[in-house]
Amino acid sequence: MIPIARPMISDDEIQAVTAVLKSGMLAQSKVVEEFENAFADYVGVRNAIAVSNGTVSLDIALKAIGIKPGDEVIVPSFTFIATANAVLFQGAKPVFADVDERTFNINPNDVLEKVSDKTKAIIAVHLFGHPFDVYAIQEICEDNNLYLIEDCAQAHGAEYEGTKVGGFGIAGCFSFYATKNMTTGEGGMITTNSDEIAKVCRLLRSHGEGQKYQHQMLGYNYRMTDIQAAIGVVQLKKLDDFNEARINNAEYFDEHLKVSGLTLPYKKKGVKHVYHQYAVTIEEEKGFPISRDDFMGYLKDKGIGCAIHYPLPIHKQPLYRRMGYTEENTKCPVATALSGKILSLPVHPALAEEDLIYITETINNIR
Ligand SMILES: Cc1ncc(COP(=O)(O)O)c(C=O)c1O
């Protein structure tokens, strides 16, 4: 079976973890600090704060900018649920914006429709590794006095107009979950150029503790371990190579996949797309020979992993339906339509040339 994702772990990571295990310092210590410094340098920001996963990176970032009950935060409806749930954790209201049909990213025109006098921030997601329309979203934030948080969980190393994502807003939030472009097993990072926000994030991460047993605010235990950080330090050095392999794989598919009704990923001028997912759309109305479900069954029978990211837009998730979100009051028709036709194919760096050829021929031979 060719899996939809595969972490790239080799002896380097194993040795780094072994060294930490032998050191006797297992929790957050010097290796976390080393990882934070290397990550800040890589992204090109003043501060990076390592945490236990990507979800809490969003939680802490929203708390640090002061989001509270009564506030609204605009998020795309087409993303992983953590983006919106982070707003709920503050007791605030996620307001869903629709996405662009081609990039699948938050649509600035729809964001403008959804800004109200309660809006305090926008969380925009660089979905599947393709940067969102940063300048347009930044402009909306400036005009309306809103904070911008970048959800970079799927976009380590992606670039917008030559600059790496993670430093365009007040905070960038990364995930190092096992299937991401780089991993620490589980893990997360907040990037920020604001020393003040960085300070609050560090306090929130560890029980509001400034000095040992001096607790200045209500915080959590959201710390990363040195074991995770050791993997992160090694993975970060390999990230550009991993991304290059993903890009090469995507370019192979772009050139060779040819079936009517199958639309390949769009890449906007001026961006570096790092293909966390290679997401195609399948449309029988446009001539694709079988339904998406049957196509998934066909790929499975042929030993090719695939996945739907995401089968429901967030406003249609049971949790959100129960809270009163409906298609009518949310108005995100593009997100809803996309969830019915999107499909991710394997694009990870572990694919061999024969995998690319096999995947392409299997898909092109669909009848
Ligand atoms: C867009 C997006 N945001 C947030 C997260 C949350 O990250 P984590 O799974 O590390 O909590 C993910 C991870 O799957 C994600 O894809």
Short mmCIF file of C-alpha atoms and ligand atoms in Angstrom, two decimals, residues 52-58 79-84 125-128 151-154 173-180 185-188 276 310, ligand 1:
data_model
loop_
_atom_site.label_atom_id
_atom_site.label_comp_id
_atom_site.label_asym_id
_atom_site.label_seq_id
_atom_site.Cartn_x
_atom_site.Cartn_y
_atom_site.Cartn_z
CA SER A 52 2.76 20.52 23.08
CA ASN A 53 0.71 20.66 19.84
CA GLY A 54 -0.70 22.94 17.17
CA THR A 55 -4.14 23.25 18.76
CA VAL A 56 -2.72 24.78 21.94
CA SER A 57 -0.49 27.11 19.90
CA LEU A 58 -3.73 28.65 18.56
CA THR A 79 -9.96 23.87 7.41
CA PHE A 80 -9.18 21.40 10.18
CA ILE A 81 -11.55 21.87 13.12
CA ALA A 82 -8.80 23.04 15.53
CA THR A 83 -8.70 26.45 13.81
CA ALA A 84 -12.28 27.22 14.83
CA VAL A 125 -4.96 29.24 7.28
CA HIS A 126 -2.25 28.47 4.71
CA LEU A 127 -4.25 25.41 3.72
CA PHE A 128 -2.50 22.35 2.26
CA ASP A 151 -2.49 29.09 11.05
CA CYS A 152 0.70 27.61 9.58
CA ALA A 153 0.01 24.03 10.71
CA GLN A 154 0.26 22.79 7.12
CA CYS A 173 0.86 28.86 14.80
CA PHE A 174 2.55 25.64 13.67
CA SER A 175 1.83 21.94 14.26
CA PHE A 176 4.41 19.16 14.25
CA TYR A 177 1.91 16.30 14.18
CA ALA A 178 3.26 13.08 12.66
CA THR A 179 1.94 13.68 9.12
CA LYS A 180 3.02 17.33 8.82
CA GLY A 185 5.39 13.23 16.86
CA GLU A 186 3.07 15.76 18.48
CA GLY A 187 4.14 19.34 18.95
CA GLY A 188 3.54 22.97 18.11
CA HIS A 276 1.23 19.38 2.64
CA TYR A 310 -12.33 17.69 4.61
C1 LIG B 1 -4.96 23.76 9.79
C2 LIG B 1 -4.66 23.12 11.11
N1 LIG B 1 -4.74 23.85 12.23
C3 LIG B 1 -4.46 23.35 13.44
C4 LIG B 1 -4.07 22.04 13.59
C5 LIG B 1 -3.86 21.50 14.96
O1 LIG B 1 -2.62 20.94 15.15
P1 LIG B 1 -2.39 19.69 16.16
O2 LIG B 1 -2.97 18.48 15.51
O3 LIG B 1 -0.91 19.63 16.30
O4 LIG B 1 -3.06 20.04 17.44
C6 LIG B 1 -3.93 21.24 12.45
C7 LIG B 1 -3.45 19.86 12.59
O5 LIG B 1 -3.91 18.90 12.15
C8 LIG B 1 -4.24 21.78 11.18
O6 LIG B 1 -4.15 21.05 10.07
#
